[in-house]
Amino acid sequence: MIAYAANLATIVAIFAILAATLNFIVGYAGIFSVAHAVFFGLGAYAGAQVALLLIPDPLLACLAGAVVAGGLSLCLALPALRVRGEYFVAASMGLQMMAVTLFSEAKPLTGGIGGLVNIPRPTLFGVEVSVLPLALVALALILLATALLQRGAFGRTLQALRDAESAAEALGKNVAAAKTLAMAFACAGAGIGGALFALHLSFVNVESFTMDQSVLVMAMVIIGGTGTLWGPLVGAIILLSLPSGLAFIPFIPPTEVGAVQQIVYGLAMTLLMIFRPAGLVGDLSKGRATA
Amino acid sequence: MTTEVLRTENLSRSFGGVQAVAGVSLTLHAGAVTALVGPNGAGKTTTFNLITGNLRADSGTAAIRGKPIMGLKPWQVARLGVARSFQDLRLFTHMTVRENVLAATETASWFWQPGGSTARRAREARADAALEATGLSALARARAIDLAYAERKFLSMARILAAEADIWLLDEPASGLDLASRTRFGQLLKDAQARGVAICLIEHNLDVVVELSNRIAFLDQGKVLAEGDPDAILKDPALAAIYFGDRPQEAA
């Protein structure tokens, strides 16, 4: 039972990293990407390769994941500089679909459909460590960085772009640079989450980095509350605890848990959009000054 | 003669078959207010968009203090000292009033602004001074979206004040203001003018134009039909006919 809870907590922490970093571009900069799982995947493959080919050092794996995902965030930044709104959603969807194909085909790097297996357990200074404390520390650092950036000038720049891009530009803000930086930060964070995910499972394949995963992370952000610090964390806890919770309800047959879960998700999203459109945490922080 | 700060020559821009701006030449001087007047569709806002880099000109040139600005992006033009307002204001609606104005003082796009805490305090002081000058200090913590219309207009002006630009391009800044607000707005412009700011104003309220401007450029169908002293321009019956929609029929 403890192992089960620790596994769930680790997965929640990793997905909270994903949700928090996606929220950074969705909630603050208004860039609605449905390709966050791509950068999660890039980080996972990079971290896994470091562990497989070099040493299973989680810090090095996280660094590799952040650098690869943050660097390749330009693939997302380029369309974001040219199109906005629903056009960008479509562009990011295209990137997501292309990436899944590439992940499936680039066997030397990703292991193809079968993925990368037997990723060694993470060790720090020769001692095997659990991923849970690492994921919690990474999550705390990302939330801290997000809070600092969001309350400062960079956060105001992103919110200005979200609310009125042309006015922000007319005040001397370099929109391209700010968007590129925001995406590099968010995608590097997703890459760290990916590296930790690979080390935690000792196995990664393309199934974890599909559009479904991107939509799930987006749902965490929306349900928790876009543009809030704690909303994505709340969203990740709820959406990942729900399936586990349903499994413990005795009158739901194990074979039907998946279907019930989908019904509950759909119902929860609909009710939320009607009664708390700003998300579970959203209303609480509405109107608070952040200067 | 005051210093010339901005000059455009033969700026032109068409959209499909519509010639929105056709060879507009303008000069703005430090400490002077120039009003762009003309009927709807005359090309006034398009001229602003060409100067600020929001639109690319098909032909023509523009320069700020002799430095060519054609081809520059809007943020690059802004950093040369040009601030503009928009007809639809384009406030940062979900930010507070003070955040809106602070954002106008923060032009670096990196994760942090240069200059450390000393520069930060200076920026905050500029923002607070702009709020004071526009009468918005008491609303500093309110969200922009919750402001009344006149307050939104003044917030738009506060951002321009805080940006410390020396060329202001104002697109219908006094429209919808009551008399008292218009008086406050006029004083803001006069103060800026006294500091040497070059102001170009698009305005349909001719009382405001007469009160505030030193010079008028009358635009119609993308061309400057006349330029000069406000009294002379506004008393020209042919221009008045165009402005009020009583356009003379062109010869067949």
PDB file of C-alpha atoms in Angstrom, chain B residues 100-202:
ATOM      1  CA  ASN B 100      -0.660  48.305 -16.432  1.00  0.00           C
ATOM      2  CA  VAL B 101       1.446  51.390 -15.843  1.00  0.00           C
ATOM      3  CA  LEU B 102       4.420  49.493 -14.422  1.00  0.00           C
ATOM      4  CA  ALA B 103       4.399  47.328 -17.543  1.00  0.00           C
ATOM      5  CA  ALA B 104       4.894  50.489 -19.596  1.00  0.00           C
ATOM      6  CA  THR B 105       8.145  51.211 -17.751  1.00  0.00           C
ATOM      7  CA  GLU B 106       9.566  47.701 -18.266  1.00  0.00           C
ATOM      8  CA  THR B 107      10.851  47.314 -21.790  1.00  0.00           C
ATOM      9  CA  ALA B 108      13.487  44.595 -21.370  1.00  0.00           C
ATOM     10  CA  SER B 109      12.140  41.236 -22.503  1.00  0.00           C
ATOM     11  CA  TRP B 110      14.550  39.103 -20.497  1.00  0.00           C
ATOM     12  CA  PHE B 111      13.551  37.322 -17.266  1.00  0.00           C
ATOM     13  CA  TRP B 112      14.541  40.426 -15.321  1.00  0.00           C
ATOM     14  CA  GLN B 113      14.957  44.150 -15.953  1.00  0.00           C
ATOM     15  CA  PRO B 114      18.415  45.731 -15.889  1.00  0.00           C
ATOM     16  CA  GLY B 115      19.599  48.049 -13.137  1.00  0.00           C
ATOM     17  CA  GLY B 116      18.657  46.092 -10.021  1.00  0.00           C
ATOM     18  CA  SER B 117      16.596  47.467  -7.173  1.00  0.00           C
ATOM     19  CA  THR B 118      17.565  51.111  -7.777  1.00  0.00           C
ATOM     20  CA  ALA B 119      16.172  50.992 -11.305  1.00  0.00           C
ATOM     21  CA  ARG B 120      13.112  49.102 -10.056  1.00  0.00           C
ATOM     22  CA  ARG B 121      12.360  51.822  -7.506  1.00  0.00           C
ATOM     23  CA  ALA B 122      12.809  54.458 -10.215  1.00  0.00           C
ATOM     24  CA  ARG B 123      10.353  52.621 -12.475  1.00  0.00           C
ATOM     25  CA  GLU B 124       7.848  52.334  -9.643  1.00  0.00           C
ATOM     26  CA  ALA B 125       8.222  56.049  -8.933  1.00  0.00           C
ATOM     27  CA  ARG B 126       7.570  56.823 -12.615  1.00  0.00           C
ATOM     28  CA  ALA B 127       4.489  54.623 -12.588  1.00  0.00           C
ATOM     29  CA  ASP B 128       3.166  56.218  -9.409  1.00  0.00           C
ATOM     30  CA  ALA B 129       3.805  59.701 -10.809  1.00  0.00           C
ATOM     31  CA  ALA B 130       1.880  58.789 -13.964  1.00  0.00           C
ATOM     32  CA  LEU B 131      -1.016  57.496 -11.850  1.00  0.00           C
ATOM     33  CA  GLU B 132      -0.964  60.706  -9.831  1.00  0.00           C
ATOM     34  CA  ALA B 133      -0.933  62.882 -12.947  1.00  0.00           C
ATOM     35  CA  THR B 134      -3.907  61.038 -14.422  1.00  0.00           C
ATOM     36  CA  GLY B 135      -5.864  60.949 -11.164  1.00  0.00           C
ATOM     37  CA  LEU B 136      -5.787  57.152 -10.917  1.00  0.00           C
ATOM     38  CA  SER B 137      -3.782  56.713  -7.708  1.00  0.00           C
ATOM     39  CA  ALA B 138      -6.842  55.718  -5.712  1.00  0.00           C
ATOM     40  CA  LEU B 139      -7.625  53.009  -8.262  1.00  0.00           C
ATOM     41  CA  ALA B 140      -4.112  51.578  -8.403  1.00  0.00           C
ATOM     42  CA  ARG B 141      -5.179  48.159  -7.130  1.00  0.00           C
ATOM     43  CA  ALA B 142      -8.344  47.897  -9.220  1.00  0.00           C
ATOM     44  CA  ARG B 143      -8.296  45.700 -12.286  1.00  0.00           C
ATOM     45  CA  ALA B 144      -8.356  47.571 -15.579  1.00  0.00           C
ATOM     46  CA  ILE B 145     -11.411  45.635 -16.704  1.00  0.00           C
ATOM     47  CA  ASP B 146     -13.384  47.034 -13.759  1.00  0.00           C
ATOM     48  CA  LEU B 147     -12.742  50.709 -14.585  1.00  0.00           C
ATOM     49  CA  ALA B 148     -15.299  53.145 -15.955  1.00  0.00           C
ATOM     50  CA  TYR B 149     -14.800  54.339 -19.522  1.00  0.00           C
ATOM     51  CA  ALA B 150     -13.159  57.674 -18.702  1.00  0.00           C
ATOM     52  CA  GLU B 151     -10.849  55.990 -16.211  1.00  0.00           C
ATOM     53  CA  ARG B 152      -9.811  53.526 -18.898  1.00  0.00           C
ATOM     54  CA  LYS B 153      -8.990  56.429 -21.186  1.00  0.00           C
ATOM     55  CA  PHE B 154      -6.828  57.976 -18.489  1.00  0.00           C
ATOM     56  CA  LEU B 155      -5.150  54.637 -17.826  1.00  0.00           C
ATOM     57  CA  SER B 156      -4.214  54.524 -21.480  1.00  0.00           C
ATOM     58  CA  MET B 157      -2.687  58.003 -21.043  1.00  0.00           C
ATOM     59  CA  ALA B 158      -0.940  56.949 -17.811  1.00  0.00           C
ATOM     60  CA  ARG B 159       0.851  54.172 -19.684  1.00  0.00           C
ATOM     61  CA  ILE B 160       2.053  56.695 -22.249  1.00  0.00           C
ATOM     62  CA  LEU B 161       3.190  59.096 -19.533  1.00  0.00           C
ATOM     63  CA  ALA B 162       5.094  56.353 -17.724  1.00  0.00           C
ATOM     64  CA  ALA B 163       6.782  55.249 -20.936  1.00  0.00           C
ATOM     65  CA  GLU B 164       8.516  58.637 -21.003  1.00  0.00           C
ATOM     66  CA  ALA B 165       8.335  58.808 -24.780  1.00  0.00           C
ATOM     67  CA  ASP B 166       8.889  62.155 -26.451  1.00  0.00           C
ATOM     68  CA  ILE B 167       6.616  61.473 -29.429  1.00  0.00           C
ATOM     69  CA  TRP B 168       2.975  60.711 -28.683  1.00  0.00           C
ATOM     70  CA  LEU B 169       0.592  59.380 -31.306  1.00  0.00           C
ATOM     71  CA  LEU B 170      -2.899  59.564 -29.827  1.00  0.00           C
ATOM     72  CA  ASP B 171      -5.831  57.963 -31.623  1.00  0.00           C
ATOM     73  CA  GLU B 172      -9.096  59.640 -30.562  1.00  0.00           C
ATOM     74  CA  PRO B 173      -7.977  60.057 -26.960  1.00  0.00           C
ATOM     75  CA  ALA B 174     -10.792  62.429 -25.978  1.00  0.00           C
ATOM     76  CA  SER B 175     -13.721  60.624 -27.587  1.00  0.00           C
ATOM     77  CA  GLY B 176     -16.460  59.786 -25.106  1.00  0.00           C
ATOM     78  CA  LEU B 177     -15.069  61.988 -22.342  1.00  0.00           C
ATOM     79  CA  ASP B 178     -17.321  64.386 -20.458  1.00  0.00           C
ATOM     80  CA  LEU B 179     -16.391  68.055 -20.209  1.00  0.00           C
ATOM     81  CA  ALA B 180     -14.553  67.778 -16.885  1.00  0.00           C
ATOM     82  CA  SER B 181     -12.556  64.766 -18.059  1.00  0.00           C
ATOM     83  CA  ARG B 182     -11.798  66.514 -21.331  1.00  0.00           C
ATOM     84  CA  THR B 183     -10.429  69.477 -19.404  1.00  0.00           C
ATOM     85  CA  ARG B 184      -8.179  67.171 -17.352  1.00  0.00           C
ATOM     86  CA  PHE B 185      -7.068  65.457 -20.523  1.00  0.00           C
ATOM     87  CA  GLY B 186      -6.312  68.813 -22.149  1.00  0.00           C
ATOM     88  CA  GLN B 187      -4.161  69.783 -19.191  1.00  0.00           C
ATOM     89  CA  LEU B 188      -2.198  66.533 -19.501  1.00  0.00           C
ATOM     90  CA  LEU B 189      -1.438  67.349 -23.115  1.00  0.00           C
ATOM     91  CA  LYS B 190      -0.486  70.940 -22.344  1.00  0.00           C
ATOM     92  CA  ASP B 191       1.888  69.771 -19.609  1.00  0.00           C
ATOM     93  CA  ALA B 192       3.488  67.276 -21.992  1.00  0.00           C
ATOM     94  CA  GLN B 193       3.745  69.914 -24.671  1.00  0.00           C
ATOM     95  CA  ALA B 194       5.494  72.217 -22.201  1.00  0.00           C
ATOM     96  CA  ARG B 195       8.009  69.433 -21.524  1.00  0.00           C
ATOM     97  CA  GLY B 196       8.799  69.307 -25.237  1.00  0.00           C
ATOM     98  CA  VAL B 197       6.790  66.239 -26.225  1.00  0.00           C
ATOM     99  CA  ALA B 198       5.778  66.135 -29.891  1.00  0.00           C
ATOM    100  CA  ILE B 199       2.132  65.133 -30.076  1.00  0.00           C
ATOM    101  CA  CYS B 200       0.111  63.936 -33.030  1.00  0.00           C
ATOM    102  CA  LEU B 201      -3.576  63.675 -32.351  1.00  0.00           C
ATOM    103  CA  ILE B 202      -6.360  62.013 -34.304  1.00  0.00           C
TER     104      ILE B 202
END
